[in-house]
Coordinates of C-alpha atoms and ligand atoms in Angstrom, one line a residue:
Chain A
X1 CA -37.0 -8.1 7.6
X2 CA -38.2 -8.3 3.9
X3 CA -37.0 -4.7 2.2
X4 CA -37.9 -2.8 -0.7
X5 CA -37.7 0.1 -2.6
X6 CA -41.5 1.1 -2.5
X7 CA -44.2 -0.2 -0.4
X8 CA -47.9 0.5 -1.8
X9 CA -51.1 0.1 0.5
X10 CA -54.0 -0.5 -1.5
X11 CA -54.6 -3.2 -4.9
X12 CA -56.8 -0.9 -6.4
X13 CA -56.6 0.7 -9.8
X14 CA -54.3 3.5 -8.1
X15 CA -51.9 1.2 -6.2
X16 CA -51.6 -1.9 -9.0
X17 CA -51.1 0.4 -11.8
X18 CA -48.1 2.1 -9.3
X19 CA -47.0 -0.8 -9.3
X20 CA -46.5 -2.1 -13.2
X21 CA -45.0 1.0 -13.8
X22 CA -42.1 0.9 -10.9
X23 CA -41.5 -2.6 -11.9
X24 CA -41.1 -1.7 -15.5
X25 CA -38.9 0.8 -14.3
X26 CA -36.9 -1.9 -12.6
X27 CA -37.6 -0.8 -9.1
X28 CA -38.3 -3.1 -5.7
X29 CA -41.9 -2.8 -5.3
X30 CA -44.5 -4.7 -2.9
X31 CA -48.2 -4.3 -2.8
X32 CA -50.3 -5.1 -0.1
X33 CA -54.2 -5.5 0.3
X34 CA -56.5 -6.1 3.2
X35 CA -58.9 -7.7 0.8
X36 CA -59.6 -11.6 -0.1
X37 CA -59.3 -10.5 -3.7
X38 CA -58.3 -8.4 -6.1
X39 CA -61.1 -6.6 -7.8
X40 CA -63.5 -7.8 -5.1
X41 CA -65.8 -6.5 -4.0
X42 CA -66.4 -3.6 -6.9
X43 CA -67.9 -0.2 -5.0
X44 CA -68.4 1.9 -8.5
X45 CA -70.6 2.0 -11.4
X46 CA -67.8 0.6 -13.8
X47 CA -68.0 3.9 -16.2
X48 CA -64.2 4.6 -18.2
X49 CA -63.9 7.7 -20.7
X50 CA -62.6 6.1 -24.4
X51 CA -60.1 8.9 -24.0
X52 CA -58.4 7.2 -20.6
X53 CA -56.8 4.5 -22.5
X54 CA -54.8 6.2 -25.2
X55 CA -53.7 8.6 -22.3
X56 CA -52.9 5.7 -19.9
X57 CA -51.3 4.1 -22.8
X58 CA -53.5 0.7 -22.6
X59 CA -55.3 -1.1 -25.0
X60 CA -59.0 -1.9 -24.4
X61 CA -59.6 -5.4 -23.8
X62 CA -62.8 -7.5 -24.8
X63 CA -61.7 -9.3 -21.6
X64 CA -63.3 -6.6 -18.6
X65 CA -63.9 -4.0 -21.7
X66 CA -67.5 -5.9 -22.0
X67 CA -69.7 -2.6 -23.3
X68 CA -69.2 0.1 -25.4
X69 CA -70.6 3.5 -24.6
X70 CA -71.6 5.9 -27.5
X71 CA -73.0 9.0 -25.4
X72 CA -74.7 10.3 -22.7
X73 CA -78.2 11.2 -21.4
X74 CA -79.0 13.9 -19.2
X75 CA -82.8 14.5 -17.3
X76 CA -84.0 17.0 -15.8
X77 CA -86.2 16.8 -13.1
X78 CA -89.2 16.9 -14.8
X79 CA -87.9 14.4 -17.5
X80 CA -86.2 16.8 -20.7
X81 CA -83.6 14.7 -22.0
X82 CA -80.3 16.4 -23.3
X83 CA -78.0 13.8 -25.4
X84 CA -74.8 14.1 -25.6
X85 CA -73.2 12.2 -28.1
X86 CA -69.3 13.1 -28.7
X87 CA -66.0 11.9 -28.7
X88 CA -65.4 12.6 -25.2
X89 CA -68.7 10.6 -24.2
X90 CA -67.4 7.8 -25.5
X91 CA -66.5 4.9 -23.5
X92 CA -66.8 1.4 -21.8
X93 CA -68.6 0.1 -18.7
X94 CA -66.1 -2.6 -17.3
X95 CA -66.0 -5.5 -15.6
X96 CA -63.7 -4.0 -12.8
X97 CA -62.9 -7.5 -11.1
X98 CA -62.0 -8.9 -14.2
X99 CA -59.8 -5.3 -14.9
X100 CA -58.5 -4.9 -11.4
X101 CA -57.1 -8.7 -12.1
X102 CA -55.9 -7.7 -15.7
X103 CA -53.6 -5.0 -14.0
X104 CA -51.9 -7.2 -11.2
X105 CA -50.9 -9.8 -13.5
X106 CA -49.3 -6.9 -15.3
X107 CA -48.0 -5.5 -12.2
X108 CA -46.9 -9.0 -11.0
X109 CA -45.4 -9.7 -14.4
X110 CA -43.3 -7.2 -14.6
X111 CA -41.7 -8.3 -11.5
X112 CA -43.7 -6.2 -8.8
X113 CA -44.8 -8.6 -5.2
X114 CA -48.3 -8.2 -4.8
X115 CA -49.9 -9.7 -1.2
X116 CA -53.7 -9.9 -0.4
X117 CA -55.5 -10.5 3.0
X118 CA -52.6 -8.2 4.1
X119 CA -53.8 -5.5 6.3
X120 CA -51.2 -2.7 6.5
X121 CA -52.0 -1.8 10.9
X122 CA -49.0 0.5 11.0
X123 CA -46.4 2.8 9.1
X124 CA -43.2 4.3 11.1
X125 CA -41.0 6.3 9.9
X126 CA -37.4 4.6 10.5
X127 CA -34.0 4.9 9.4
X128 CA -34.6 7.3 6.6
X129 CA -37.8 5.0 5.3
X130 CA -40.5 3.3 6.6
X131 CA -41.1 0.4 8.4
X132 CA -44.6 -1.5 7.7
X133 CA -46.9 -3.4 10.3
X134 CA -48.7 -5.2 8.1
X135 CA -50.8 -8.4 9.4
X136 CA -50.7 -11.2 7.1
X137 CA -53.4 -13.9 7.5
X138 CA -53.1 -13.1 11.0
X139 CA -49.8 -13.2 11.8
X140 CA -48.3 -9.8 12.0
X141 CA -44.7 -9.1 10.0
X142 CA -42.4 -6.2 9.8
X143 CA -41.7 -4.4 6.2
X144 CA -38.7 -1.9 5.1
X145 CA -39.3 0.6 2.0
X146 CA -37.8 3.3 1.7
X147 CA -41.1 4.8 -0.2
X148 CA -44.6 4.6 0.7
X149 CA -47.4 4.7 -1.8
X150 CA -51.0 5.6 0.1
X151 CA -53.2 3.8 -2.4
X152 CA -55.2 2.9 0.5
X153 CA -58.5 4.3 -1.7
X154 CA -61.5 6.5 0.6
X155 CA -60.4 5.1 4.3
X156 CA -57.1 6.7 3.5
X157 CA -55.8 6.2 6.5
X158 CA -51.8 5.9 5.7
X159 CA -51.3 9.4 4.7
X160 CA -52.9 10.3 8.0
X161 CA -50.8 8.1 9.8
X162 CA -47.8 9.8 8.1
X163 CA -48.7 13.2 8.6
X164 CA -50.5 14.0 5.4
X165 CA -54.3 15.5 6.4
X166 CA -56.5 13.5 4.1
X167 CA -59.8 13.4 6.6
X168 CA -62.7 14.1 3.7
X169 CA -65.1 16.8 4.6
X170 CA -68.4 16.0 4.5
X171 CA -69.1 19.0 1.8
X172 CA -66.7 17.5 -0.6
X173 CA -67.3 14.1 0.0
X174 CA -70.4 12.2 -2.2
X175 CA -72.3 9.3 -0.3
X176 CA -72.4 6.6 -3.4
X177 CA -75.0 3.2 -3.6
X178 CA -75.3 1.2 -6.4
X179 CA -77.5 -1.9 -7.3
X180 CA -76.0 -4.0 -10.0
X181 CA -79.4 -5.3 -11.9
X182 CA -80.5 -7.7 -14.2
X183 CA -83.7 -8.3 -16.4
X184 CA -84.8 -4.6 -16.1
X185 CA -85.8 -2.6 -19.1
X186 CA -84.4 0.8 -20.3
X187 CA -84.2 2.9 -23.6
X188 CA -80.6 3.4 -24.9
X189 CA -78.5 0.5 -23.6
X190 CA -75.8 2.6 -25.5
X191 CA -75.2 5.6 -23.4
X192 CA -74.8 5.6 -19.9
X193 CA -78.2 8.0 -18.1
X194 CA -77.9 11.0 -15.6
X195 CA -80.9 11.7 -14.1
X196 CA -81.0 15.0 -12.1
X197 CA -83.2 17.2 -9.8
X198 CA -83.0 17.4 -5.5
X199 CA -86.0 15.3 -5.1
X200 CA -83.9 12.2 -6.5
X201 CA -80.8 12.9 -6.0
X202 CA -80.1 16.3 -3.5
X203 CA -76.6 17.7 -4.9
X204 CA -76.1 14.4 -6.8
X205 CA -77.5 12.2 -9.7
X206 CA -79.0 9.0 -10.4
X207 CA -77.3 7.0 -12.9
X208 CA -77.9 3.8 -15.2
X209 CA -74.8 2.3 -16.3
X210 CA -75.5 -0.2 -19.1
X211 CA -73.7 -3.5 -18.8
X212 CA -75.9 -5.2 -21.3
X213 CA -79.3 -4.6 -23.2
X214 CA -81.3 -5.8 -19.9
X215 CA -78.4 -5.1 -17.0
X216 CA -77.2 -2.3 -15.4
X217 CA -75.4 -0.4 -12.9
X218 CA -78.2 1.3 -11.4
X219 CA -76.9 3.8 -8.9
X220 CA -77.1 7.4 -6.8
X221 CA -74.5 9.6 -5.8
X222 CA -75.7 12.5 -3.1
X223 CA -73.8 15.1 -1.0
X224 CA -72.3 13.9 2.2
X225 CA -74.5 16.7 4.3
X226 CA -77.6 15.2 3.0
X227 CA -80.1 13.7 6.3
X228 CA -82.2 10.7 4.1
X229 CA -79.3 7.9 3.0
X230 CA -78.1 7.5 -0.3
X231 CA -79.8 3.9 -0.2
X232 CA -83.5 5.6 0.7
X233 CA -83.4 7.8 -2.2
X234 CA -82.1 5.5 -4.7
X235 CA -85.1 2.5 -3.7
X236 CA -87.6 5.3 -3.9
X237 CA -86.5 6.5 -8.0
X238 CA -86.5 2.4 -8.9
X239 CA -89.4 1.8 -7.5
X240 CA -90.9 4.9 -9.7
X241 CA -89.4 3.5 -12.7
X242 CA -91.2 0.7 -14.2
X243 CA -88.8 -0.4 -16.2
X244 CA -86.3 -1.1 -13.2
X245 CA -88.6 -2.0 -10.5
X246 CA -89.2 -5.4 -12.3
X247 CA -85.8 -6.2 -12.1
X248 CA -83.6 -8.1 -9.9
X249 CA -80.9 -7.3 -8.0
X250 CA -77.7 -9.3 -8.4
X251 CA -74.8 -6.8 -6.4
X252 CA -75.1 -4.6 -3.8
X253 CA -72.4 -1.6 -3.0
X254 CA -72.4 1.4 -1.4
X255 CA -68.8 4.0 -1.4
X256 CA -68.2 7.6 -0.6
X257 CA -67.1 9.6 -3.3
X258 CA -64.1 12.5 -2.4
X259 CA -65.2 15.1 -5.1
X260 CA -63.9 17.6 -3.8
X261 CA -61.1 19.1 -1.3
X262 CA -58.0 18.6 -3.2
X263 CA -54.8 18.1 -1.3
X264 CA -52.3 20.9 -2.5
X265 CA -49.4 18.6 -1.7
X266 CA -49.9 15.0 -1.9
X267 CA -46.2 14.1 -0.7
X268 CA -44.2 14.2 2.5
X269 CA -40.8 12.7 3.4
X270 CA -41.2 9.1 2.3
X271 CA -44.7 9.7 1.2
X272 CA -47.0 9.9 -2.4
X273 CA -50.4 9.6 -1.7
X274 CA -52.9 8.6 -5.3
X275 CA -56.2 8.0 -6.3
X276 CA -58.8 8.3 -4.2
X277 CA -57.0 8.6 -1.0
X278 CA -56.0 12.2 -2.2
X279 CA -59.2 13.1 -3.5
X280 CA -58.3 12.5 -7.2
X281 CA -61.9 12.1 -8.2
X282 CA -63.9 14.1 -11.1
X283 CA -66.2 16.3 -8.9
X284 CA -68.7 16.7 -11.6
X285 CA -69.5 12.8 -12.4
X286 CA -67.7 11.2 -9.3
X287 CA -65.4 9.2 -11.8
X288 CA -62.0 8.1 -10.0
X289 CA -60.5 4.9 -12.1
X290 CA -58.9 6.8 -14.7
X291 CA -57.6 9.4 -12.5
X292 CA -55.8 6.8 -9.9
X293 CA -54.5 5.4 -12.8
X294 CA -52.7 8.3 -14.5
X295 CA -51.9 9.9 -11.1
X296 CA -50.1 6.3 -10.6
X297 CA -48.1 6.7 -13.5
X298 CA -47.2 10.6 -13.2
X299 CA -45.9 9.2 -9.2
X300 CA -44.4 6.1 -10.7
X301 CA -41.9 8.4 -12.6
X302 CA -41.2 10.7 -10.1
X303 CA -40.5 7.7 -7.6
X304 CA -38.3 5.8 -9.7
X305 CA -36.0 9.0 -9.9
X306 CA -35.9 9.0 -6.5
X307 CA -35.1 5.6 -6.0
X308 CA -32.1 5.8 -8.3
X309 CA -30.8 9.0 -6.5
X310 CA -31.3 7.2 -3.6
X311 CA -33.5 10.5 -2.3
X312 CA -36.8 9.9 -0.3
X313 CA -37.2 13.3 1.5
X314 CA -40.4 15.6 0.3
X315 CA -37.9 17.4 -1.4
X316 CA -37.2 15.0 -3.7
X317 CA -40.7 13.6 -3.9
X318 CA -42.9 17.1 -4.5
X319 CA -42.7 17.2 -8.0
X320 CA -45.4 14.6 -8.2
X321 CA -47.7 17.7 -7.4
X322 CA -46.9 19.8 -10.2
X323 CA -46.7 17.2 -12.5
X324 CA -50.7 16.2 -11.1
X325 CA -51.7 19.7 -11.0
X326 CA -50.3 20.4 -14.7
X327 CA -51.6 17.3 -16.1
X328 CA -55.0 17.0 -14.4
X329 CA -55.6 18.6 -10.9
X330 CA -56.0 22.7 -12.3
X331 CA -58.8 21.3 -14.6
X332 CA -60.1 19.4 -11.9
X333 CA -60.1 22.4 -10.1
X334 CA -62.2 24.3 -12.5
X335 CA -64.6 21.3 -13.0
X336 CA -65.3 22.0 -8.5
X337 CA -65.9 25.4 -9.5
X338 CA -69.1 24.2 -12.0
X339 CA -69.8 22.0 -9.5
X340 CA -70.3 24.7 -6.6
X341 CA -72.1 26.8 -9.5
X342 CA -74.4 24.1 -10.1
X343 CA -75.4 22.9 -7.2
X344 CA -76.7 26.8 -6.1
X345 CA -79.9 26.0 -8.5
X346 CA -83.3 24.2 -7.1
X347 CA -85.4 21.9 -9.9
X348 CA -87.3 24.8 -11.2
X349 CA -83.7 27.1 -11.9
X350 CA -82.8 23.6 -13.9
X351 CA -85.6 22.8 -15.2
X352 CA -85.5 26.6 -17.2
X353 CA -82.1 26.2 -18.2
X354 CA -82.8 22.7 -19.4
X355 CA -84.6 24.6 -22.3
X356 CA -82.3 27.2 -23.4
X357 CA -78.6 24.8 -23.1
X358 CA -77.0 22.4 -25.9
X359 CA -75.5 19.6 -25.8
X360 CA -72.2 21.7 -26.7
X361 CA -72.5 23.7 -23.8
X362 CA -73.2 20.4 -21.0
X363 CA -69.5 18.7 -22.8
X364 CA -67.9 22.4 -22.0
X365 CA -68.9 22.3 -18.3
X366 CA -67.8 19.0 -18.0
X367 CA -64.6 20.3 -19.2
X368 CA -64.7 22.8 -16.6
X369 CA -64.9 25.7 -19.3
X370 CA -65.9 28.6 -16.6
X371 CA -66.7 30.9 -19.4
X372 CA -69.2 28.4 -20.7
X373 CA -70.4 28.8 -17.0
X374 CA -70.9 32.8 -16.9
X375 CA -72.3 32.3 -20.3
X376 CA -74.9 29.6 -18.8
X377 CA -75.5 31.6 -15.5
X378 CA -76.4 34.2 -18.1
X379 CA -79.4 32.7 -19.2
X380 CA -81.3 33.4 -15.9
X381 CA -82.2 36.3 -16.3
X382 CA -85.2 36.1 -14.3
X383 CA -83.4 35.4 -11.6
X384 CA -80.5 37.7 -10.5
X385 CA -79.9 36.8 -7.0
X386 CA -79.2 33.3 -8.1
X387 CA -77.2 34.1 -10.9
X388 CA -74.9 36.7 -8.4
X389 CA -74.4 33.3 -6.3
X390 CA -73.6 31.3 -9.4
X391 CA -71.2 33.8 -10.8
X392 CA -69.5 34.0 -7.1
X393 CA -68.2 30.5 -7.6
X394 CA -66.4 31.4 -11.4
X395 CA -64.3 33.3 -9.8
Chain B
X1 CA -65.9 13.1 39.8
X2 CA -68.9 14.9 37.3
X3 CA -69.0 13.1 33.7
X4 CA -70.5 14.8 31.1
X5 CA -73.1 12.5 29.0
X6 CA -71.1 13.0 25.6
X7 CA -68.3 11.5 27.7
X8 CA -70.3 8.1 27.3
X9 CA -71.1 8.5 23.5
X10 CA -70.2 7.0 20.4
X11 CA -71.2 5.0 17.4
X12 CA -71.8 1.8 16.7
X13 CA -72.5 -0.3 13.4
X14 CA -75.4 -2.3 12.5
X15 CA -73.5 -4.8 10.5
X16 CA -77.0 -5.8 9.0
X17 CA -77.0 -2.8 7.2
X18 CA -73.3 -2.2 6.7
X19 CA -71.6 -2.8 3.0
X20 CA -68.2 -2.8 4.4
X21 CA -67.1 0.5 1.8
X22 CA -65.4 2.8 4.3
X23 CA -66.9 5.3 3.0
X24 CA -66.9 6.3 7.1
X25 CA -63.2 5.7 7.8
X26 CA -62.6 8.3 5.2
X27 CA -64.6 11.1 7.0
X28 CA -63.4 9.9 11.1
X29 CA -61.6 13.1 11.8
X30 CA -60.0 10.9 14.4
X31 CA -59.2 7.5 13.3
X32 CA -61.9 6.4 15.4
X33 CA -62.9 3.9 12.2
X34 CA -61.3 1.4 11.0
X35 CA -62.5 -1.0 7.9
X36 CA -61.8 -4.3 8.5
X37 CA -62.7 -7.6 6.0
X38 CA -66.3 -7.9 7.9
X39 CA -66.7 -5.3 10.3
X40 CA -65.6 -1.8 10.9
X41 CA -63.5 -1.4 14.2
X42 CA -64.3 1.0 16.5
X43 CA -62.6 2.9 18.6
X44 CA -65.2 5.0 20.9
X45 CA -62.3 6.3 22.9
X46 CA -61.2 8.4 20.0
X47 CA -64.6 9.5 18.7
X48 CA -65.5 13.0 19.2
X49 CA -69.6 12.8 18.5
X50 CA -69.6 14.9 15.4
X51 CA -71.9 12.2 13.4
X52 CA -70.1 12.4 10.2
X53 CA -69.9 8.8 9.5
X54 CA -73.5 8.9 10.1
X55 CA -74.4 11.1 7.8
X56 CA -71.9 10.1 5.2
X57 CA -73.3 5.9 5.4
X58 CA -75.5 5.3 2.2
X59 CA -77.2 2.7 4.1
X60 CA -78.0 3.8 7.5
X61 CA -75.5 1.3 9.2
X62 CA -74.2 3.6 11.3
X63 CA -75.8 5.1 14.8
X64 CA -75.0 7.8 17.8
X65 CA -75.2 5.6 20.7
X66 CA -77.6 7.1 23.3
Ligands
FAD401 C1 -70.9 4.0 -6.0 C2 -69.6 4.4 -6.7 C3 -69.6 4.5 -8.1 C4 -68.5 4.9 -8.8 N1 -68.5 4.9 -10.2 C5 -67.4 5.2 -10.9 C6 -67.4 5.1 -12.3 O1 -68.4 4.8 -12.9 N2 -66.2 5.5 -12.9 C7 -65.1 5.8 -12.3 O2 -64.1 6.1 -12.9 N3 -65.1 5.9 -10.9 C8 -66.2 5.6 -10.2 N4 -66.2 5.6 -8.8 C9 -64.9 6.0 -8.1 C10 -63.9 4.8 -8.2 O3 -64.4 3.7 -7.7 C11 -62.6 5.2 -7.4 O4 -62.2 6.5 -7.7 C12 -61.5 4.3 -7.6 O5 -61.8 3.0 -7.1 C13 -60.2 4.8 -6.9 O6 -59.2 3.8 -7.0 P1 -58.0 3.7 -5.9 O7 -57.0 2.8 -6.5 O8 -57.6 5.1 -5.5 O9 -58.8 3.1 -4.6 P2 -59.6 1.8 -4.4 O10 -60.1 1.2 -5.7 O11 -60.6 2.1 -3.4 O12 -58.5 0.8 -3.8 C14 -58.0 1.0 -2.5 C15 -57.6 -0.4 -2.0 O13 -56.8 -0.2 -0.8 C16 -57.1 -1.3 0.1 N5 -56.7 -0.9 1.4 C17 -57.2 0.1 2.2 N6 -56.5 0.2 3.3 C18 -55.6 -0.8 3.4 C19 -54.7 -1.2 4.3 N7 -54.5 -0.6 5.5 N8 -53.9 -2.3 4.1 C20 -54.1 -2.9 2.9 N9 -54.9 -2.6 1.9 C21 -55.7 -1.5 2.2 C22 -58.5 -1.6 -0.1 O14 -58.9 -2.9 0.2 C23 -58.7 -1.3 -1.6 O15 -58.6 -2.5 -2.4 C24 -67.3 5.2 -8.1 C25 -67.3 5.1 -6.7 C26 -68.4 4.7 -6.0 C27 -68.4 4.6 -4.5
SF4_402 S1 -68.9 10.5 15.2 FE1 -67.2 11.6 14.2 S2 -65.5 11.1 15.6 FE2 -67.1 9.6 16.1 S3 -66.6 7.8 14.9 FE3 -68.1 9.1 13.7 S4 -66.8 10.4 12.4 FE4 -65.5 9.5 14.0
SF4_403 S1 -70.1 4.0 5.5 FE1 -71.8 2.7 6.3 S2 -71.8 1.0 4.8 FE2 -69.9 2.0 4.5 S3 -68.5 0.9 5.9 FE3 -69.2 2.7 7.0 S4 -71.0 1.9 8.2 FE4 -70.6 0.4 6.6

């Protein structure tokens, strides 16, 4: 039986980034995916914050960094358009097969074993680590580690199977579908659009994602408790949009989004679960790459410690949380709260607010600045049951 | 021996309609899902009725059976 320090299920942007960073690190690391391919299929709109890459500590490249972002635009129901134009607005839409491939030949560079078509069936505990089931082009092998990474993204089915509740909620789970389109016409090809209100999108948004001056990731993201599917809405806003409705469609995807439920404790004995199979996701825009990717590297560090202390207990694994919590998961925390706030208003609550908000004030709850929200709350006046509700969730 | 009609039920997957995200394996409270490379898996045995992978599907694909 093949063995190794740390076994990660899941190629993703969670898992492969994990892996570069053990291997840097010098430790045994193996990687496994079910899929054909990595990068393949892509299930998200593509969207990376300028400020991921100087905190992930990689360089942007023209490679799957294919279109610059400048700024945002937010509509309201009836159509006002906030912009937001700022530093933290700034970005890139990628080209996540080309970037999910860009990170395993880091990974596998730096010395870690990466596998695809490699379907991880089972995970038993076993002589103070794990042993893997994991069916390889058919044929099923056995694995040792003596760590697990659960980078198994939504499914997240490995940190159930090692004892690790991960089961999404339907409350805090978004249901996410996405054309990818071509020859379509939009304003602004240089910020990435939000468009808002229940009759689109019910506790969500509609999004275009510009990958070009004529293409785009045209998508929805609603809540999980919604009736009408996520595909229903988003055919009916195209087909109100002239611009898109010409179009073509060249990619199809569909993908829940966990925003919400965080896991307080994201380890066990021989256990680190990242990305989005712990619920590491921005609950305000649904963004997950950067997140998986940092939470990777904060679990990378505490793992290799372990590894050289030879120490695979939770004990020696829990500091992943504080580290996550400290570095991103309390603001994340904060950002639910907005969230939860938000989503207490109907169109014509949005629609007033839409009129007395600035652009400063949209970047702050972002941020997850909860006195920005009592400040916002504040404005409606002319309605105080609403604003009791919205205040509740500040707390 | 008197068997209830949820003891029968289920779901099952129009795989016309599915896009293979797993977006309903993550919500399964039971494992009942799993996300193979063209299907999901089912396992009715585990399933409990409580439709959340049919709410959570953004396409429809998934169904109660009757
Ligand atoms: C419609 C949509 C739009 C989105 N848009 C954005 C966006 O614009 N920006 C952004 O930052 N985020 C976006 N997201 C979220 C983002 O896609 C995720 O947060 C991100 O992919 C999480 O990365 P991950 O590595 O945790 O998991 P994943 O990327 O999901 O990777 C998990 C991998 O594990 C593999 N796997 C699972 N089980 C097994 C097993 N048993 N054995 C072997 N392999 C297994 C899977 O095949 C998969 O490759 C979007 C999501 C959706 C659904
Ligand atoms: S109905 Fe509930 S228990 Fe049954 S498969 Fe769907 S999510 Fe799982
Ligand atoms: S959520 Fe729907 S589209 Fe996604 S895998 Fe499940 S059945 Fe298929």
């Amino acid at each position: 039986m093949q063995k190794y320090d740390v076994a990660i299920v899941g190629a993703g942007p969670g898992g492969l980034m994990a892996a570069w960073k053990l291997a840097e690190k010098g430790v045994s690391v193996i990687c496994f995916d079910k899929k054909q391919e990595i990068g393949v299929p892509v299930r998200c709109a593509e969207g990376l914050g300028g400020a991921a890459f100087e905190r992930l500590g990689i360089e942007p490249d023209p490679a799957w960094a294919t279109w610059e972002i400048k700024g945002a635009a937010l509509y309201s129901p009836s159509g006002k358009k906030i912009e937001v134009t700022s530093e933290e607005t700034m970005g890139v839409v990628l080209e996540r097969r080309i970037f999910e491939k860009w990170l395993a030949r880091k990974a596998a560079n730096a010395g870690a074993k990466i596998f695809v078509k490699n379907h991880v069936r089972g995970v038993e505990r076993k002589d103070k680590g794990v042993e893997l089931t994991v069916s390889q082009h058919g044929t099923e092998n056995k694995f040792f580690a003596n760590i697990v990474i659960a980078a198994d993204g939504v499914d997240s089915i490995i940190a159930r199977k090692m004892g690790i509740n991960t089961t999404g909620k339907l409350i805090d789970v978004d249901s996410g579908f996405q054309y990818e389109m071509a020859g379509i016409d939009f304003e602004g090809s240089d910020r990435i659009h939000l468009y808002f209100g229940n009759k689109i999108a019910p506790r969500g948004y509609c999004w275009i994602f510009p990958k070009g001056e004529h293409e785009a990731n045209v998508g929805i993201g609603i809540g999980g408790t919604i009736q009408e599917t996520a595909r229903e809405y988003l055919d009916k806003w195209i087909a109100s949009k002239e611009g898109l409705k010409k179009g073509s469609i060249i990619h199809v995807n569909s993908g829940a989004i966990p925003v919400g439920g965080f896991l307080e404790d994201m380890t066990a004995d021989n256990l680190v679960v990242v990305g989005d199979a712990a619920h590491q996701v921005n609950p305000v825009h649904g963004g997950g790459i950067a997140l998986a990717m940092q939470a990777a590297q904060i679990a990378a560090g505490v793992i290799a410690e372990a590894v050289e202390k030879k120490e695979y207990s939770h004990d020696a694994l829990k500091g992943y949380n504080k580290l996550w919590y400290d570095a991103k998961g309390n603001s994340l925390k904060k950002i639910l709260k907005i969230r939860h706030m938000l989503e207490e208003m109907d169109d014509k609550d949005f629609e007033s607010l839409v009129d007395k908000i600035t652009s400063e004030d949209v970047m702050k709850l972002a941020r997850g600045e909860l006195a920005t929200g009592v400040k916002v709350t504040a404005k409606l006046v002319t309605a105080p049951g609403l604003v009791k509700k919205m205040l509740k969730h500040l707390k | 021996m008197v068997l209830f009609v949820s003891d029968f039920m289920g779901v099952k997957c129009d795989t016309e309609l599915c896009c293979y995200c797993g977006g309903c394996v993550g919500v399964c409270p039971k494992l009942a899902l799993e996300l193979e490379e063209t299907k999901i898996a089912i396992d009715n045995e585990k399933c409990i009725n409580c439709r959340a992978c049919v709410l959570i599907c953004p396409v429809g694909a998934m169904e109660m059976l009757e």
